[in-house]
Coordinates of C-alpha atoms in Angstrom, one line a residue:
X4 CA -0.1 -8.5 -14.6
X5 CA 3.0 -6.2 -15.2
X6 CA 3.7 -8.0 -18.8
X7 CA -0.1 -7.5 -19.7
X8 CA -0.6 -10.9 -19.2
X9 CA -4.5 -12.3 -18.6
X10 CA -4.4 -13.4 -15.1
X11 CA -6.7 -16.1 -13.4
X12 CA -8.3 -15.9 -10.1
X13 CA -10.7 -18.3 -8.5
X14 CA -13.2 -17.6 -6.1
X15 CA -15.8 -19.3 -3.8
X16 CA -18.1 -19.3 -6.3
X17 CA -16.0 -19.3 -9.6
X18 CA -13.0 -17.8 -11.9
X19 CA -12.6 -14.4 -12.8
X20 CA -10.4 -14.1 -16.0
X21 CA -8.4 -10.5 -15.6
X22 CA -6.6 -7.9 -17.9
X23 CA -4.7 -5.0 -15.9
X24 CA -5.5 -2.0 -17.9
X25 CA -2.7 -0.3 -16.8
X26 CA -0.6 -2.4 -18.7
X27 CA -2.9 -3.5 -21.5
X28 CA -2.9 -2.2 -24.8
X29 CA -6.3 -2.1 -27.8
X30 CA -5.0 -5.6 -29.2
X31 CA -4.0 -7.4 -25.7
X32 CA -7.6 -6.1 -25.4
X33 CA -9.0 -7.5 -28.6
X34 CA -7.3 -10.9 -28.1
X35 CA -8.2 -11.3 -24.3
X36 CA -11.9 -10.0 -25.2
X37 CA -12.9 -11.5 -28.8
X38 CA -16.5 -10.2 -28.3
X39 CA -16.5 -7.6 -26.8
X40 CA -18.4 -8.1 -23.6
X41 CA -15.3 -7.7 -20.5
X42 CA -16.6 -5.6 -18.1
X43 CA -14.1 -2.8 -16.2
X44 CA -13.6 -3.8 -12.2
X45 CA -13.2 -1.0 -11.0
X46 CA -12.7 -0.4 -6.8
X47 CA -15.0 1.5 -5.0
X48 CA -12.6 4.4 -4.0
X49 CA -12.2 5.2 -7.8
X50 CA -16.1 4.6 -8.3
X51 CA -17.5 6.6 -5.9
X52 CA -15.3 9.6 -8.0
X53 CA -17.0 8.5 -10.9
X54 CA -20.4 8.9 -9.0
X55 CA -21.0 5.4 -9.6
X56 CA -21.2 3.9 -6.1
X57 CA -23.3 4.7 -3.5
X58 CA -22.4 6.3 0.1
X59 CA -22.2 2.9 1.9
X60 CA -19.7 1.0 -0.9
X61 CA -17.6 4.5 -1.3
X62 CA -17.1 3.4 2.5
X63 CA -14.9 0.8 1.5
X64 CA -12.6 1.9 -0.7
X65 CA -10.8 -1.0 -2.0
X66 CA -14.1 -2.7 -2.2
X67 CA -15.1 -4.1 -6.0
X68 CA -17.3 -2.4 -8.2
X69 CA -18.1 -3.5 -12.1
X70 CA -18.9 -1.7 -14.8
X71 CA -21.4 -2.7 -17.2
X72 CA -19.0 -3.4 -20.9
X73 CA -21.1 -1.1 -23.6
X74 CA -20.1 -0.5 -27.3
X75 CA -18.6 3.0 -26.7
X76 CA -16.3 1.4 -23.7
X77 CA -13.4 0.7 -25.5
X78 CA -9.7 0.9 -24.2
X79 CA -9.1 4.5 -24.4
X80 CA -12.4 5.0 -22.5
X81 CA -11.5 2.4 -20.2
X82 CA -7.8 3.7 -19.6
X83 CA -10.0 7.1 -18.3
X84 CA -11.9 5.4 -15.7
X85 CA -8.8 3.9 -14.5
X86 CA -6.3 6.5 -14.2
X87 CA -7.3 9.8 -12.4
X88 CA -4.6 11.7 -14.1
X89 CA -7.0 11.7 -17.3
X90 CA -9.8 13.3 -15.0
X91 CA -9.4 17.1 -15.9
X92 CA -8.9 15.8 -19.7
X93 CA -11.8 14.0 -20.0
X94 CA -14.0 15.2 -17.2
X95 CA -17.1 14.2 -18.9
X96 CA -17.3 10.1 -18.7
X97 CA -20.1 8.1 -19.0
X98 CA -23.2 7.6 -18.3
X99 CA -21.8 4.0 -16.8
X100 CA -23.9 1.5 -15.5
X101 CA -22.6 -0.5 -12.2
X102 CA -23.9 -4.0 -12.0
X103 CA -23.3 -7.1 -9.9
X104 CA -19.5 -8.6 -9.5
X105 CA -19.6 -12.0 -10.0
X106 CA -17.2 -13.9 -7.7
X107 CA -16.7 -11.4 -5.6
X108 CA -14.0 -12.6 -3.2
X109 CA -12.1 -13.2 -6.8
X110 CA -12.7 -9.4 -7.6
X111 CA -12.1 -8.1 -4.3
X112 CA -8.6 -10.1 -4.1
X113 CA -7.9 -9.1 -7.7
X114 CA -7.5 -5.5 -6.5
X115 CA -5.2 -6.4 -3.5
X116 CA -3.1 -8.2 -6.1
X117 CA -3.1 -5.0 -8.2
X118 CA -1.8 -3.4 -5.0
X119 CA 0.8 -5.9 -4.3
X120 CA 2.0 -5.4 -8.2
X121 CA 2.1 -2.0 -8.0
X122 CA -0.2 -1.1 -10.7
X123 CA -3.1 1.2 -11.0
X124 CA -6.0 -1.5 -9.5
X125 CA -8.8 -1.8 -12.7
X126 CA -9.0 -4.4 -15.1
X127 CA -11.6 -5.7 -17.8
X128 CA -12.7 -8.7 -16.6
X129 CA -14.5 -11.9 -17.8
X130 CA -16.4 -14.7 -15.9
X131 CA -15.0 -17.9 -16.4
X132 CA -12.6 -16.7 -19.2
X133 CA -9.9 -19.5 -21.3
X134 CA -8.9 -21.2 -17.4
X135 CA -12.9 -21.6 -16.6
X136 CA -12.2 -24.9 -15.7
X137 CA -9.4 -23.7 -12.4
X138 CA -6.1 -25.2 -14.2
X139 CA -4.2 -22.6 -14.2
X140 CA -5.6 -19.9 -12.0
X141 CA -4.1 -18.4 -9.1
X142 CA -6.3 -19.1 -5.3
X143 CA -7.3 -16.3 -2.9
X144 CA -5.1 -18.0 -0.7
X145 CA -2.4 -18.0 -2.8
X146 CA -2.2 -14.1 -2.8
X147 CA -3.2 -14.5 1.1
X148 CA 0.1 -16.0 1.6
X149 CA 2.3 -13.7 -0.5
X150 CA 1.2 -11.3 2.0
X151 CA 1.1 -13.1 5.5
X152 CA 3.6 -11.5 7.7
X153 CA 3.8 -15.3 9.6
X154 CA 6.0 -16.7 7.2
X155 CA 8.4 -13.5 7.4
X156 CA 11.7 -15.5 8.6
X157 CA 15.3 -13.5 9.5
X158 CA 17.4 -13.9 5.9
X159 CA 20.8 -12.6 7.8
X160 CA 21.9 -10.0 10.1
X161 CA 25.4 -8.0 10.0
X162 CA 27.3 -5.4 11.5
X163 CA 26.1 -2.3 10.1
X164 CA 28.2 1.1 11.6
X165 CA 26.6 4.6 10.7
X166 CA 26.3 7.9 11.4
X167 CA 24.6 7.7 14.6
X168 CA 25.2 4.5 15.9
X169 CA 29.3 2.9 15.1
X170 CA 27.8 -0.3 16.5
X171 CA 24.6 -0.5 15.2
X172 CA 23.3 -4.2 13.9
X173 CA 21.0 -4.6 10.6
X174 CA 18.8 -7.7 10.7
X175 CA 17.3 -8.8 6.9
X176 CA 13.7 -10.7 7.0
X177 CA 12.0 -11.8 3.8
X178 CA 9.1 -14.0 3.0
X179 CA 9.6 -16.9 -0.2
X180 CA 7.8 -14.8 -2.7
X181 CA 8.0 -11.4 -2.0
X182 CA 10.3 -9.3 -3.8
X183 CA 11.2 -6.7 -1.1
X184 CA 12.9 -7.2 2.3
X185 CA 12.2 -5.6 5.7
X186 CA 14.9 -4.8 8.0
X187 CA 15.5 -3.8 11.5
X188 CA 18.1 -2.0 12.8
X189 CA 19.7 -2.4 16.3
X190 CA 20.6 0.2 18.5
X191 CA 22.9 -0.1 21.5
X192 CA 21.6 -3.7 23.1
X193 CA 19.2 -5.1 25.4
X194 CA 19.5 -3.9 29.0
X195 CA 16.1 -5.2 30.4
X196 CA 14.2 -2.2 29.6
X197 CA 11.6 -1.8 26.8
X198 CA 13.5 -1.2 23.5
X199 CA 12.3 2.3 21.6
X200 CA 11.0 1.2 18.8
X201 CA 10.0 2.8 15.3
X202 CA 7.5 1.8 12.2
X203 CA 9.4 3.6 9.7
X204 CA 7.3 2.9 6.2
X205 CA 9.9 2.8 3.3
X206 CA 9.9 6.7 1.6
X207 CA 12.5 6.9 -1.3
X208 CA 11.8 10.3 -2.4
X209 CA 11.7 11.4 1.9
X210 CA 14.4 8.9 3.1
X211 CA 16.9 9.4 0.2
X212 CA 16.2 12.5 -2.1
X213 CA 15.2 14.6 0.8
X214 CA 11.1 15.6 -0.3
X215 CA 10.0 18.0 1.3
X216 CA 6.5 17.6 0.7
X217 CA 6.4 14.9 4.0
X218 CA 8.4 14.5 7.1
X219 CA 9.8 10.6 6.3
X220 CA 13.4 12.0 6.0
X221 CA 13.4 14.1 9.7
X222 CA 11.3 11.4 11.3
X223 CA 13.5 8.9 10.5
X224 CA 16.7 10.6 11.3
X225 CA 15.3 11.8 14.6
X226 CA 14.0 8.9 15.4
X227 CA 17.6 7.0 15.1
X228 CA 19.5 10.2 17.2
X229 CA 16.5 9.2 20.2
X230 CA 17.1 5.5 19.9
X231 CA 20.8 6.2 20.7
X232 CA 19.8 9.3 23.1
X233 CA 17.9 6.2 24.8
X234 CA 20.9 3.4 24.7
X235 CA 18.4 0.6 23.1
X236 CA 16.4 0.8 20.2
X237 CA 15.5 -0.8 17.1
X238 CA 14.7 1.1 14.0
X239 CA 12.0 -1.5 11.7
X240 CA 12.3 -0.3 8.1
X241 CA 9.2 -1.5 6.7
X242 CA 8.8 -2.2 2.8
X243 CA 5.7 -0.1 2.3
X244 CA 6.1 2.6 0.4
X245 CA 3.2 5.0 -0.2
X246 CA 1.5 3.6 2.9
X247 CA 1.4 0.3 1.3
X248 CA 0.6 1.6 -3.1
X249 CA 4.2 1.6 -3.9
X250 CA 6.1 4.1 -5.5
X251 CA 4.8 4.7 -9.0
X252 CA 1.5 5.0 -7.1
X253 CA 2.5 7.3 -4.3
X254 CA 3.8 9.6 -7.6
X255 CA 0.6 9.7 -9.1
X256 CA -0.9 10.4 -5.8
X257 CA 1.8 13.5 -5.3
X258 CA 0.4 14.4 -9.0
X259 CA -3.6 14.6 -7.7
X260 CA -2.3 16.3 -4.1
X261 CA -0.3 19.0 -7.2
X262 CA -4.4 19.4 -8.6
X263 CA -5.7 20.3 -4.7
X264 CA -6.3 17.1 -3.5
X265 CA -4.9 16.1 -0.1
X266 CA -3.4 12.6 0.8
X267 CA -6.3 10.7 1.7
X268 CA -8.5 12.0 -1.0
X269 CA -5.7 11.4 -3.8
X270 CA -5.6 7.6 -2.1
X271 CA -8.9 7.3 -2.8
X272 CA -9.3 8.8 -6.5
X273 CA -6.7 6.1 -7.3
X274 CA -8.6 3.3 -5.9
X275 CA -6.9 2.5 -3.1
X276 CA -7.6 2.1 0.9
X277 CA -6.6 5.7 2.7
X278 CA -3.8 3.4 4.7
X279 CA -2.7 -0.2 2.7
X280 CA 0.0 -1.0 4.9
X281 CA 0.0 -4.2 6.9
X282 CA 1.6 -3.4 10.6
X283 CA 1.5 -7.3 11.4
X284 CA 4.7 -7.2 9.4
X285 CA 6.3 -5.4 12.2
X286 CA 4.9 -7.2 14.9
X287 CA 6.1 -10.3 13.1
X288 CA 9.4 -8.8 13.0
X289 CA 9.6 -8.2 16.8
X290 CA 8.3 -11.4 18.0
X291 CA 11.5 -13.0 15.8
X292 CA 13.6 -10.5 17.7
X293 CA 12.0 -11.6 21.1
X294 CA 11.0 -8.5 21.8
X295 CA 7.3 -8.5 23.0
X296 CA 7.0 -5.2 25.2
X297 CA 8.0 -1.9 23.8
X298 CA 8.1 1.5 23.6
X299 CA 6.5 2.8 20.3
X300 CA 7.7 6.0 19.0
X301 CA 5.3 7.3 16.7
X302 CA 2.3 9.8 16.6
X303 CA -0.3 7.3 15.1
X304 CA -2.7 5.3 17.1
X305 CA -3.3 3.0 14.6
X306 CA 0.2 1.8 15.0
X307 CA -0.1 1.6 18.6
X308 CA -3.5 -0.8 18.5
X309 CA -2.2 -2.8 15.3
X310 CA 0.5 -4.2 17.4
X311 CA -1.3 -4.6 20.4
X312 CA -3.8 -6.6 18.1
X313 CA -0.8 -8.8 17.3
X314 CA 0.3 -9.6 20.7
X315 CA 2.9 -6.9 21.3
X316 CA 2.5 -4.9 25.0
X317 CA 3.0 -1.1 24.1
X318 CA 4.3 0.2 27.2
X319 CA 4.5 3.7 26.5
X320 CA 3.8 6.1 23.2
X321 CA 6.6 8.5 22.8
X322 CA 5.1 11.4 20.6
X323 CA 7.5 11.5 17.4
X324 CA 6.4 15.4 16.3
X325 CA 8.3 17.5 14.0
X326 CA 8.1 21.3 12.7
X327 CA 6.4 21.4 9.7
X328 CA 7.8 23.8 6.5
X329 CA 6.3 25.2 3.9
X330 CA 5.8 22.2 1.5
X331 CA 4.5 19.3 4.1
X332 CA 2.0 21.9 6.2
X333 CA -0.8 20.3 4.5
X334 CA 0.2 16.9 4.8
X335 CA 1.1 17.1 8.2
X336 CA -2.6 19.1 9.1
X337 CA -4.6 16.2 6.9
X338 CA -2.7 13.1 9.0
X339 CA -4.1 15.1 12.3
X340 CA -7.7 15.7 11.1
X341 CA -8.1 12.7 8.6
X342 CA -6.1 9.5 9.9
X343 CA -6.1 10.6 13.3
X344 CA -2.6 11.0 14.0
X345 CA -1.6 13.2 17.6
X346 CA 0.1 16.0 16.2

């Protein structure tokens, strides 16, 4: 999908042949679409901005929504439904018709794929396509498993000395397909008591260049001083950036929040769920670390319950609050009022 390659997908009821517009170009198009008649999938996060879903899909973000392939919807005009960037450029689109998706567990896992690759999730899209007859196309549960936190296994663990911690331990995990590793990192060592534990999502621009536009960086330096405050901890660094979009996605969204739009609404405009991350990843990561009761430092609920879902006792919430500055005020107000976090 990156190399603007067609890519195969079969569903319940069928295949669903697939071009990424992101990285498609008018004669990948021409070639993948001799007459013409692909239509543009399209999630329902994106649609609903181009008033073309209705209140009860918008509901679902990520959910799929096809558009009906018309003369005038060529690539350029396709590229502008896809990519909200183009919105104040060409803020007169359409009329565009929505219509049934055909194999719609395809579709639907079609745009999780487009998450998992990072890449804006639209494509034009064809029924059956050259792999109608399932040789060579990917299965739902194919991408299922790329993303199933039960075959997350520990790749190594070191000795890893910093700042705050001269004895700290780093622990690797990794799945067999997915590029990115988790890690955990060990703080002090069991003493019977519930370790304080962090969900820490991966945040380049917050961890490393020091944003100030959200409170990654602080939260996760704080959160390592009260793990060692504590005597046992363990920090899980989870490889889900953006709240699970990635970082090229999380960019663009920082580009819509720069045009007035706050973090949830810029999630959405993209096409994606308000929160992609999968917290069964951490919950995984605890149970290899035989550590089933804990104490969760965070400020989000959903945290709390998504472990708890996954068979992890959360003894105690430890609020994880920081000031806010002049840059993140927003962001911190819209996580209180819109995700639900206990600021």
């Amino acid at each position: 999908m990156r190399r603007g390659w067609p890519v195969a997908i079969a569903g319940a009821s069928g295949v669903l042949t697939l071009l990424a517009i992101e990285s498609a170009d008018p004669v990948r198009l021409a070639a993948f679409d001799t007459e013409g008649s692909a239509g543009v999938l399209l999630s329902a996060g994106r649609a609903a901005t181009l008033k073309l879903a209705n209140q009860r899909e918008a509901a679902v973000p990520d959910a799929p929504v096809l558009v009906a392939r018309v003369a005038w919807l060529n690539f350029a005009a396709a590229t502008a439904l896809a990519d909200p960037q183009f919105d104040l450029a060409t803020p007169m689109k359409g009329p565009f018709r929505a219509i049934a998706v055909p194999v719609a567990d395809a579709a639907a896992a079609a745009l999780r794929l487009a998450r998992i690759a990072g890449i804006l999730p639209a494509f034009f899209v064809i029924e059956g396509g050259q792999d109608a007859d399932n040789t060579h196309a990917l299965s739902i549960a194919d991408i299922d498993a790329h993303e199933d936190a039960g075959r997350l296994a520990i790749a190594t663990r070191a000795r890893l000395p910093i700042a705050h911690a001269e004895d700290a331990e780093i622990v690797a995990f990794r799945t067999p397909e997915a590029a990115g590793e988790h890690v955990a990192l060990l703080i002090g060592a069991p003493d019977g008591r519930p370790p304080l534990v962090r969900l820490h999502s991966e945040c380049l621009t917050g961890d490393v260049l020091g944003s100030l536009k959200c409170d990654c960086g602080p939260q996760l330096d704080a959160a390592l001083a009260a793990m060692v405050a504590d005597g046992w901890g363990i920090l899980l660094y989870l490889r889900q950036e953006g709240r699970g979009i990635g970082l090229v996605n999380k960019l663009r969204a920082y580009a819509l929040q720069d045009q007035g739009f706050d973090t949830v609404d810029a999630n959405t405009r993209l096409g994606f769920a308000v929160d992609a991350r999968d917290f069964g990843v951490a919950a995984r990561m605890l149970a290899l670390l035989k550590q089933d009761r804990i104490r969760l430092l965070t400020n989000n609920p959903a945290k709390v319950a998504a472990l708890e879902a996954a068979g992890v006792e959360v003894v105690e919430r430890v609020p994880h609050a920081l000031p806010a500055n002049a840059h993140n005020a927003r962001y911190l107000a819209t996580k209180r009022d819109r995700t639900g976090h206990q600021l």
